[in-house]
CSV table of C-alpha atoms and ligand atoms in Angstrom, one decimal:
chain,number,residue,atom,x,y,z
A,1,UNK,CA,180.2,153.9,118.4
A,2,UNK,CA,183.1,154.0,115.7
A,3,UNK,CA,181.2,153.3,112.7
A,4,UNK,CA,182.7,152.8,109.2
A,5,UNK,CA,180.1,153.6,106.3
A,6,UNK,CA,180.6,152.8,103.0
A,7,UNK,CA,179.1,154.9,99.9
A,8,UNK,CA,178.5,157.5,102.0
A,9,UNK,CA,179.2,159.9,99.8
A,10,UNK,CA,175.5,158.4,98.0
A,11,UNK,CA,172.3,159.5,98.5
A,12,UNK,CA,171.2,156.8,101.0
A,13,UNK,CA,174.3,157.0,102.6
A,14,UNK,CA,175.3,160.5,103.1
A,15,UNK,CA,171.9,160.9,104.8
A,16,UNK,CA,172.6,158.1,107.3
A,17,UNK,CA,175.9,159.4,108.0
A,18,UNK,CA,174.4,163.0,108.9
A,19,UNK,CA,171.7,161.0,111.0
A,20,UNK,CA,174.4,159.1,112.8
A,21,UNK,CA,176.9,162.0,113.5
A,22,UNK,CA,173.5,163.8,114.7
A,23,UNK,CA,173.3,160.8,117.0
A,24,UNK,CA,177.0,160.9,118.7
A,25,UNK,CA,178.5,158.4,116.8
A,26,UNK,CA,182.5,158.4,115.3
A,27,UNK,CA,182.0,158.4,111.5
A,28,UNK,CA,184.3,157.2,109.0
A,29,UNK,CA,182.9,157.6,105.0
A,30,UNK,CA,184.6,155.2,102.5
A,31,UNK,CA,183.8,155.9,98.7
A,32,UNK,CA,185.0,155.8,95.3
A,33,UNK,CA,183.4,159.0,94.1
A,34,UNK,CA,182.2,156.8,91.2
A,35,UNK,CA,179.0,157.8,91.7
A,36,UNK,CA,179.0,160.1,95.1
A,37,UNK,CA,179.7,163.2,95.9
A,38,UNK,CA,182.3,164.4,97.8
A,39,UNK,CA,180.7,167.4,99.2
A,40,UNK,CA,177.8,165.0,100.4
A,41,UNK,CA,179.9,163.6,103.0
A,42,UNK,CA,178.8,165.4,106.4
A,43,UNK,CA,181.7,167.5,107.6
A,44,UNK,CA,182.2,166.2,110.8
A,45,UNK,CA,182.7,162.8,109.1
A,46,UNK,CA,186.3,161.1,108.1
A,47,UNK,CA,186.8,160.7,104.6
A,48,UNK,CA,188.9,158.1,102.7
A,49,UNK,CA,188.6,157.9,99.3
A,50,UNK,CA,189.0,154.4,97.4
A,51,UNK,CA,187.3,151.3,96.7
A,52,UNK,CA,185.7,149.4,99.3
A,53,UNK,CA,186.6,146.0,97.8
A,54,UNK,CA,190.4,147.3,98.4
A,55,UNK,CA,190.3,149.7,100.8
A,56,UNK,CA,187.8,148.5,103.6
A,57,UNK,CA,190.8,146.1,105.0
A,58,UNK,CA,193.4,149.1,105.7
A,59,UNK,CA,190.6,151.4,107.1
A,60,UNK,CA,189.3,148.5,109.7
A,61,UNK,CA,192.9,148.2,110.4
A,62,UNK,CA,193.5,151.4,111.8
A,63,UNK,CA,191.0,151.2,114.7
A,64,UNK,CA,188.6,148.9,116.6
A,65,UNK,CA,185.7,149.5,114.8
A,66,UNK,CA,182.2,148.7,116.6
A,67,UNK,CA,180.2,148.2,113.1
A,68,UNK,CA,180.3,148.7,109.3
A,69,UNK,CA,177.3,149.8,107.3
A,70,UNK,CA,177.5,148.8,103.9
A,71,UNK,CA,175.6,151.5,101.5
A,72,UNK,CA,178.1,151.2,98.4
A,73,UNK,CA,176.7,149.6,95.4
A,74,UNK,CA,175.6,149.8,91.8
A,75,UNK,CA,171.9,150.0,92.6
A,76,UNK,CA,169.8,150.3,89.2
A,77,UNK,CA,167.8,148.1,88.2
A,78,UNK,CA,167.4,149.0,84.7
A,79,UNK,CA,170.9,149.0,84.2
A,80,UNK,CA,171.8,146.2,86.1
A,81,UNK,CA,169.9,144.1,82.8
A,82,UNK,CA,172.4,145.6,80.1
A,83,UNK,CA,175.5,145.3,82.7
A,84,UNK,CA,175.2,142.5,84.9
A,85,UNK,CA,178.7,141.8,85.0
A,86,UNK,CA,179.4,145.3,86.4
A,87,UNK,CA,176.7,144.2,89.3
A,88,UNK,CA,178.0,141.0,90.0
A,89,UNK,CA,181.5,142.4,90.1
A,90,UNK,CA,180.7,145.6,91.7
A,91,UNK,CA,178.3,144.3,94.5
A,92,UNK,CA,179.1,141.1,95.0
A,93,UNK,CA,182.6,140.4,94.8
A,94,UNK,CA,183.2,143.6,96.4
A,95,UNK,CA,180.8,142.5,99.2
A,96,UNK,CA,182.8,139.3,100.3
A,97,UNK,CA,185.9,141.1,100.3
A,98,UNK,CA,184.6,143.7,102.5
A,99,UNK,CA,182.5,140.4,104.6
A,100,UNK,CA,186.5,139.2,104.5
A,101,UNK,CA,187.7,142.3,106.2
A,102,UNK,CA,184.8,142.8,109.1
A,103,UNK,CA,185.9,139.1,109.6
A,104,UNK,CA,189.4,139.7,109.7
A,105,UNK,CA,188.9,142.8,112.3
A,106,UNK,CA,186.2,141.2,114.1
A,107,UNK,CA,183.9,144.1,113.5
A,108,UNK,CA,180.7,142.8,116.2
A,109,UNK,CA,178.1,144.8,113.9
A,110,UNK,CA,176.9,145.1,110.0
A,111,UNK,CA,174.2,146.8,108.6
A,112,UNK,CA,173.3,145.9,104.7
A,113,UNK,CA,171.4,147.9,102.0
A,114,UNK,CA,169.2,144.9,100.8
A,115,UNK,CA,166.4,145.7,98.6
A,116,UNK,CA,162.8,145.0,97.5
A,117,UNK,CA,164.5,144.0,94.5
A,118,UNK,CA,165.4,140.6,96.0
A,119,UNK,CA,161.7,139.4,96.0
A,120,UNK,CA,160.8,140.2,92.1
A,121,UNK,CA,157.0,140.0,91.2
A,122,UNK,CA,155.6,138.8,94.5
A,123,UNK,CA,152.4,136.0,95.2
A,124,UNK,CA,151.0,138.6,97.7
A,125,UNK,CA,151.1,142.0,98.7
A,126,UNK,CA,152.0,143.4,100.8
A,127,UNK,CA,155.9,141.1,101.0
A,128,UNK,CA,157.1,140.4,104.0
A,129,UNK,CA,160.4,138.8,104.8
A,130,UNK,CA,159.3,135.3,104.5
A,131,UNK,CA,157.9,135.8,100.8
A,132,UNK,CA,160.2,134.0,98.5
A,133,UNK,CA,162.7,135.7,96.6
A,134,UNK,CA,162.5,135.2,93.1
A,135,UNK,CA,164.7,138.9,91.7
A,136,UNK,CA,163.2,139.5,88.1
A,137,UNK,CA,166.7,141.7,87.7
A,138,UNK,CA,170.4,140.9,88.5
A,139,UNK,CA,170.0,144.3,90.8
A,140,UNK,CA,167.9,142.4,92.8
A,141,UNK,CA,170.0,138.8,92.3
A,142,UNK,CA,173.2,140.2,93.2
A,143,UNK,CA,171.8,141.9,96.7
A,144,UNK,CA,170.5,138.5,97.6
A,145,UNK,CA,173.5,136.9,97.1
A,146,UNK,CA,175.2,139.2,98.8
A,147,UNK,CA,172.4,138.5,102.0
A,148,UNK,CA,172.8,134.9,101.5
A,149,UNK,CA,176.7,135.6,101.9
A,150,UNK,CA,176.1,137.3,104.9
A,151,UNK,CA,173.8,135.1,106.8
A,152,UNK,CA,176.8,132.5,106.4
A,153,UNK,CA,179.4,134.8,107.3
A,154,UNK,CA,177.0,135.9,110.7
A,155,UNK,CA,176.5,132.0,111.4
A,156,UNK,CA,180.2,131.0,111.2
A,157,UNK,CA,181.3,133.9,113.0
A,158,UNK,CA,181.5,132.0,116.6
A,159,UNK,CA,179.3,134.4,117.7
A,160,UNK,CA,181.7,137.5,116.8
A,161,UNK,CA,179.2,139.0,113.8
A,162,UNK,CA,175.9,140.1,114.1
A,163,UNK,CA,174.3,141.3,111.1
A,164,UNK,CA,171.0,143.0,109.7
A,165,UNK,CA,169.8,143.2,105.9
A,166,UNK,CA,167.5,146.6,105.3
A,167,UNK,CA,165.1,145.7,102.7
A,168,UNK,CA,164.5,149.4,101.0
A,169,UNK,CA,161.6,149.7,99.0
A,170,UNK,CA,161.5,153.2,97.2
A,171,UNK,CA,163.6,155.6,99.0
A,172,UNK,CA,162.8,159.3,98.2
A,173,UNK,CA,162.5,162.8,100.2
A,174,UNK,CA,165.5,164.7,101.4
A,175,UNK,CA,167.4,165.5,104.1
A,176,UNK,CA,167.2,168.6,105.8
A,177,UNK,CA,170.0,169.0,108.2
A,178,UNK,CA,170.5,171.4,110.9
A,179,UNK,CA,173.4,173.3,109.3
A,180,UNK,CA,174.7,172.6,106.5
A,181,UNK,CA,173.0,172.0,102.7
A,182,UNK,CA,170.0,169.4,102.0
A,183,UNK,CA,171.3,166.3,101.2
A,184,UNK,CA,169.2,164.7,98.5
A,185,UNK,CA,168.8,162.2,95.5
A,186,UNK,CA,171.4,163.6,92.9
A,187,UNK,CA,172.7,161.1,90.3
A,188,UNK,CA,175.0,161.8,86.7
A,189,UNK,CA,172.4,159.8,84.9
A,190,UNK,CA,168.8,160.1,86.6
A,191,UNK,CA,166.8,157.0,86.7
A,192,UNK,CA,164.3,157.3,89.2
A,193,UNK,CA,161.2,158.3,88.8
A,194,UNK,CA,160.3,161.1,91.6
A,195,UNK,CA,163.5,163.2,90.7
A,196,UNK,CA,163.1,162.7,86.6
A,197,UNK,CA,159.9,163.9,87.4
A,198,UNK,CA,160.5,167.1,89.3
A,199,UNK,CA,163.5,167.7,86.3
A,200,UNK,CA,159.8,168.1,84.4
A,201,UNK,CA,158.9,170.6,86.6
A,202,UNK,CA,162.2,172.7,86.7
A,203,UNK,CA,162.4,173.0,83.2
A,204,UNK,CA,165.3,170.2,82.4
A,205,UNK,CA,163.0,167.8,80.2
A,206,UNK,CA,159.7,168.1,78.3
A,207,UNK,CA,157.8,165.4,79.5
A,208,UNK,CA,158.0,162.3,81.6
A,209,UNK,CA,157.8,159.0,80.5
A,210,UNK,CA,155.7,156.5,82.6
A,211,UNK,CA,157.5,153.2,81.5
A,212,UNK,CA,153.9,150.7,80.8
A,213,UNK,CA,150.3,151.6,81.3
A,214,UNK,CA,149.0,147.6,80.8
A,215,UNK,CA,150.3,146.4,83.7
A,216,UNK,CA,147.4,144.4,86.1
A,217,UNK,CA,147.0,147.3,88.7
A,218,UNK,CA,144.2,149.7,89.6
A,219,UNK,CA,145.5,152.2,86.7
A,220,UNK,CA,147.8,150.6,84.5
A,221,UNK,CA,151.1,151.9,86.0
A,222,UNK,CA,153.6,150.2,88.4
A,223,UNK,CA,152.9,150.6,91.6
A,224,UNK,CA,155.9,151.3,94.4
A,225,UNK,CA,155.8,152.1,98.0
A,226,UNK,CA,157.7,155.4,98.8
A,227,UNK,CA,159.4,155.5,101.8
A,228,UNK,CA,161.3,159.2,103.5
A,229,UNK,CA,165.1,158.7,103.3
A,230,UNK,CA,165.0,160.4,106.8
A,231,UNK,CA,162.6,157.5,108.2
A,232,UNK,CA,165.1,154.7,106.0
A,233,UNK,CA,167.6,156.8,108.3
A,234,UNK,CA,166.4,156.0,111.3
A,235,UNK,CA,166.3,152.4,111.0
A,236,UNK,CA,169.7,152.0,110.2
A,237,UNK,CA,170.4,153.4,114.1
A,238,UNK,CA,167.9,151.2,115.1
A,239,UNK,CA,169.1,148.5,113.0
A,240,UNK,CA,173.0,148.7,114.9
A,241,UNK,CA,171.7,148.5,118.0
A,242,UNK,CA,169.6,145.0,117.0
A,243,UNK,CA,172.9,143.6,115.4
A,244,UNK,CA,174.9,143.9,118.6
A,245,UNK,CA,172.3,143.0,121.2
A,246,UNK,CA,168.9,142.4,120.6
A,247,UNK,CA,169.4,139.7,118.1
A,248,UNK,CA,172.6,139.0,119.4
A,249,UNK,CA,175.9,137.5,118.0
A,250,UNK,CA,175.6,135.3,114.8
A,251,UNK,CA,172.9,136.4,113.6
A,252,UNK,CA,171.1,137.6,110.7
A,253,UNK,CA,168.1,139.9,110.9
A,254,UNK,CA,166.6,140.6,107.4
A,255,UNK,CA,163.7,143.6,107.5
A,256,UNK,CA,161.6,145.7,104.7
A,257,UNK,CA,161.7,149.1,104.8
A,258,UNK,CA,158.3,150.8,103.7
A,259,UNK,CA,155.4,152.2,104.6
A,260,UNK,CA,152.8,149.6,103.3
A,261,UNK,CA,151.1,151.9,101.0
A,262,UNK,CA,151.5,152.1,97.1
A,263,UNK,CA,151.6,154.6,94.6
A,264,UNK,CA,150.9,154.3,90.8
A,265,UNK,CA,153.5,156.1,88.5
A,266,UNK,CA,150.2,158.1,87.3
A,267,UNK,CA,149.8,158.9,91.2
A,268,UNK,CA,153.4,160.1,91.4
A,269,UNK,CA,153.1,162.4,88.8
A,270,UNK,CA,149.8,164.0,90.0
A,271,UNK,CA,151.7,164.6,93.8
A,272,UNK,CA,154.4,166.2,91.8
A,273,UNK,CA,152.0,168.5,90.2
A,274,UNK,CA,150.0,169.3,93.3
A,275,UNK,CA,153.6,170.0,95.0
A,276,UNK,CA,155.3,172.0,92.4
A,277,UNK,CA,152.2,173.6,90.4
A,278,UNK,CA,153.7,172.7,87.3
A,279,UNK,CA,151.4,170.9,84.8
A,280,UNK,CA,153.9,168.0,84.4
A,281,UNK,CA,153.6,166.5,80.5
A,282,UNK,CA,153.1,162.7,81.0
A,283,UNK,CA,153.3,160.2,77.9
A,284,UNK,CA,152.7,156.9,77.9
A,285,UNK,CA,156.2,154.4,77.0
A,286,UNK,CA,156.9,150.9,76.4
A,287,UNK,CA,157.3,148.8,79.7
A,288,UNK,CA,161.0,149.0,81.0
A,289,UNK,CA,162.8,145.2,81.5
A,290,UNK,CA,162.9,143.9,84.6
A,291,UNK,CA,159.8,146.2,86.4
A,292,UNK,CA,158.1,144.1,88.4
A,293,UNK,CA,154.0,145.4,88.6
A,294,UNK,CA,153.6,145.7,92.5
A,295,UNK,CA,156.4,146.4,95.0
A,296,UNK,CA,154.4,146.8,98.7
A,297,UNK,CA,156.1,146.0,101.9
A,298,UNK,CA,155.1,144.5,104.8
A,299,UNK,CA,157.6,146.3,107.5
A,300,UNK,CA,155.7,144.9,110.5
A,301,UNK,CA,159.0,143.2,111.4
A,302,UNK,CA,161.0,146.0,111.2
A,303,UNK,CA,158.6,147.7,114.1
A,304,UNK,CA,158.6,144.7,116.2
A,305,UNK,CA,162.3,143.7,116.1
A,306,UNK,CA,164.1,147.2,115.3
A,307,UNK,CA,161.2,149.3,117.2
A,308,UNK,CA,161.2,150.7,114.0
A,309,UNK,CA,158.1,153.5,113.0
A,310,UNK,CA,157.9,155.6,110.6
A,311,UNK,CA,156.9,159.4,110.8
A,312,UNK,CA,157.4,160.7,107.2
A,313,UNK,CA,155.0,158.2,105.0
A,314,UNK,CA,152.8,161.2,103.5
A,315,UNK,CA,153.5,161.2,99.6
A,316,UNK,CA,153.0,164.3,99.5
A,317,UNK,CA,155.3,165.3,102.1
A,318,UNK,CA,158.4,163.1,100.5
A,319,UNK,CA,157.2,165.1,96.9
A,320,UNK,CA,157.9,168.7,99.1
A,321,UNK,CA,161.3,167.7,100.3
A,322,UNK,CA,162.7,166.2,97.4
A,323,UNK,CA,161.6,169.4,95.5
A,324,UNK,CA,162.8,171.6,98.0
A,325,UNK,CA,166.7,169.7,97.1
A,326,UNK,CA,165.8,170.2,93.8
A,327,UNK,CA,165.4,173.6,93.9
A,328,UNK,CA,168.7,174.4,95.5
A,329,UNK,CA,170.3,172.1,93.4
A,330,UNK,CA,169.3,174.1,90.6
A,331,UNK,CA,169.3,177.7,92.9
A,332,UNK,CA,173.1,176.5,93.9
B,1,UFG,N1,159.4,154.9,86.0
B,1,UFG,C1,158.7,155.5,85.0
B,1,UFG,N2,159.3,156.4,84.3
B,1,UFG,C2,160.6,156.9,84.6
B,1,UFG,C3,161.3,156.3,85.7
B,1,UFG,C4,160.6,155.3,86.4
B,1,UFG,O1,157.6,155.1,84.6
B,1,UFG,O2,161.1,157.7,83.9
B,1,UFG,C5,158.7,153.8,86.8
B,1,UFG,C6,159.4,152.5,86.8
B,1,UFG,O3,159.1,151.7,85.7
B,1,UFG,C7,158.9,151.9,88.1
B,1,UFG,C8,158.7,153.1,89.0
B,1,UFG,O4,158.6,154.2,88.1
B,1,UFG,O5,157.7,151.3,87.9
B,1,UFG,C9,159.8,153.4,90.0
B,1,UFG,O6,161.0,153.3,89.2
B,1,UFG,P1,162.4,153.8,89.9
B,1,UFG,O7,163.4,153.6,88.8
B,1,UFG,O8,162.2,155.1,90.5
B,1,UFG,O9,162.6,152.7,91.0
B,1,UFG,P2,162.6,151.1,91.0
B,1,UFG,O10,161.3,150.7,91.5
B,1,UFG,O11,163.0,150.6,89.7
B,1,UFG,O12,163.8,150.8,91.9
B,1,UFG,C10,163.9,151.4,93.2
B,1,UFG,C11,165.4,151.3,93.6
B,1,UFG,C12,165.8,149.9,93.8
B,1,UFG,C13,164.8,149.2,94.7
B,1,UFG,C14,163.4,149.3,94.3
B,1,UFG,C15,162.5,148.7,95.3
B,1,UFG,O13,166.2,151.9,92.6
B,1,UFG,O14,167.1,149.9,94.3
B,1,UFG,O15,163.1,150.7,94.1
B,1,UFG,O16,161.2,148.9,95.1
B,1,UFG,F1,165.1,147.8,94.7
């Protein structure tokens, strides 16, 4: 397929990209650099760099695409809660103009970065699709506007748009690709927990903070459900082929991503140590706004509609790869 993927210069997106050129596909990469890399983007993809709320019309123009998937966003949810206009702008409105353009060039297929986010603190654990979505961050509020926008889009499309929302949960691991350098988690400003973490264990920072310790779970500590970027990967393949046939024309498919299990922050930083050796100094800090306790998906929907399984769920196992990208981050 000729596939246009935005932000794939990102983390998330870089790592599909590899995974779909790996696949056969025709590969173009729109990004801003804003927060990608340029030497992220797979070789044997196109590049264009610019904004996809501008750009995405002139690239669609210059082709028949056969599906767009959409990875570029501001995607952190504890900044989303001091800069929610820069969310609402930056995802949203860049969303329907890009929803405007696959309209426009009557691209059949999209594939969305949703996110657990959408849900906020869930009734029951593990979520699954149908739980309702109640975002406890604008993060989280601006992706599910921008699924609601899509589900109109699919339904008005006259059959011309099918569409899936990926629900991630908490993507982490590397890539490890035949040729060419890993491709991992590698932001200006660290947020996330697994790579601040290993910084701990490379020497970059004394200690880590684990952001609550009274929150109602089995150890005090927020509890997430990890999921291989290589698996998350894989179901955006899967995911293209449900949006053009198996759930047909006008639709919207919405899946989690995730491997059912969680993990305390405490847990996370004892797999770190067992991975890396390194003692790890944890302190306890003040709770961060807009954490919700328990994030736990449900993907049984993602196995049964997108065939969906995934091979990489050992925490352990995510810990070695994203410390093996750390290393030669460091090393390089
Ligand atoms: N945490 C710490 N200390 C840190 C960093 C994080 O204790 O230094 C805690 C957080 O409070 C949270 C957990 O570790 O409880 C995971 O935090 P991350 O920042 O790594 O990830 P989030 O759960 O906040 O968010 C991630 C993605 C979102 C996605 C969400 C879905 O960034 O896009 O997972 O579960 F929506």
């Amino acid at each position: 397929m000729k596939l246009l993927v935005t932000g794939g210069a990102g983390y998330v997106g870089s790592v599909c990209t590899a995974h779909l050129l790996d696949a056969g596909h025709e590969v173009t990469v729109l990004d801003d650099l804003s927060t990608g890399h340029r030497d992220a983007v797979p070789a044997a993809a196109a590049f264009v760099e610019g904004d996809v709320a501008t750009a995405t019309d002139g690239v669609l123009a210059t082709g028949a695409f056969d599906g767009v998937l959409h990875f570029a966003a501001r995607s952190l949810v504890g900044e989303s809660v001091v800069d929610p206009a820069g969310y609402w702008h930056g995802n949203v409105l860049t969303s329907v103009a890009l929803l405007d353009a696959v309209r426009a060039h009557r691209v059949p297929r999209l594939v969305f970065s949703s996110t657990a986010a959408t849900y906020g603190e869930p009734e029951q654990s593990p979520i699954t699709e149908d739980s309702p979505t109640r975002p406890t961050n604008p993060y989280g509020a601006t992706k599910l506007a921008i699924d609601h926008a899509i589900a109109s889009y699919a339904a008005a499309s006259g059959g011309e748009l099918g569409a899936v929302s990926l629900r991630y949960f908490n993507v982490a691991g590397a890539h490890r690709p035949v040729d060419g350098p890993m491709l991992g988690e590698r932001h200006t400003t660290e947020t996330h927990l697994i790579p601040l973490v290993l910084q701990v264990a490379l020497g970059e920072r004394e200690h880590v903070s684990m952001f609550g310790d009274d929150w109602p779970t089995h150890d005090g500590t927020c509890v997430r459900d990890y999921i291989h970027v290589d698996d998350l990967a894989a179901a955006h393949l899967l995911a293209l082929d449900a949006a053009g046939e198996g759930d047909g024309p006008g639709t919207h498919l919405v899946c989690n991503l995730g491997n059912g299990t969680g993990f305390s922050v405490r847990e996370v930083v004892e797999a770190c140590r067992r991975v890396t050796g390194h003692p790890i100094p944890a302190v306890v800090a003040p709770r961060r706004a807009g954490d919700p306790a328990v994030l736990v998906a449900s993907a049984r929907r993602a196995r049964t509609r997108l065939g969906w399984a995934p091979q990489r769920g050992d925490l352990d196992g995510i810990v070695a790869d994203a410390w093996s990208f750390a290393r030669a981050r460091v090393a390089s």
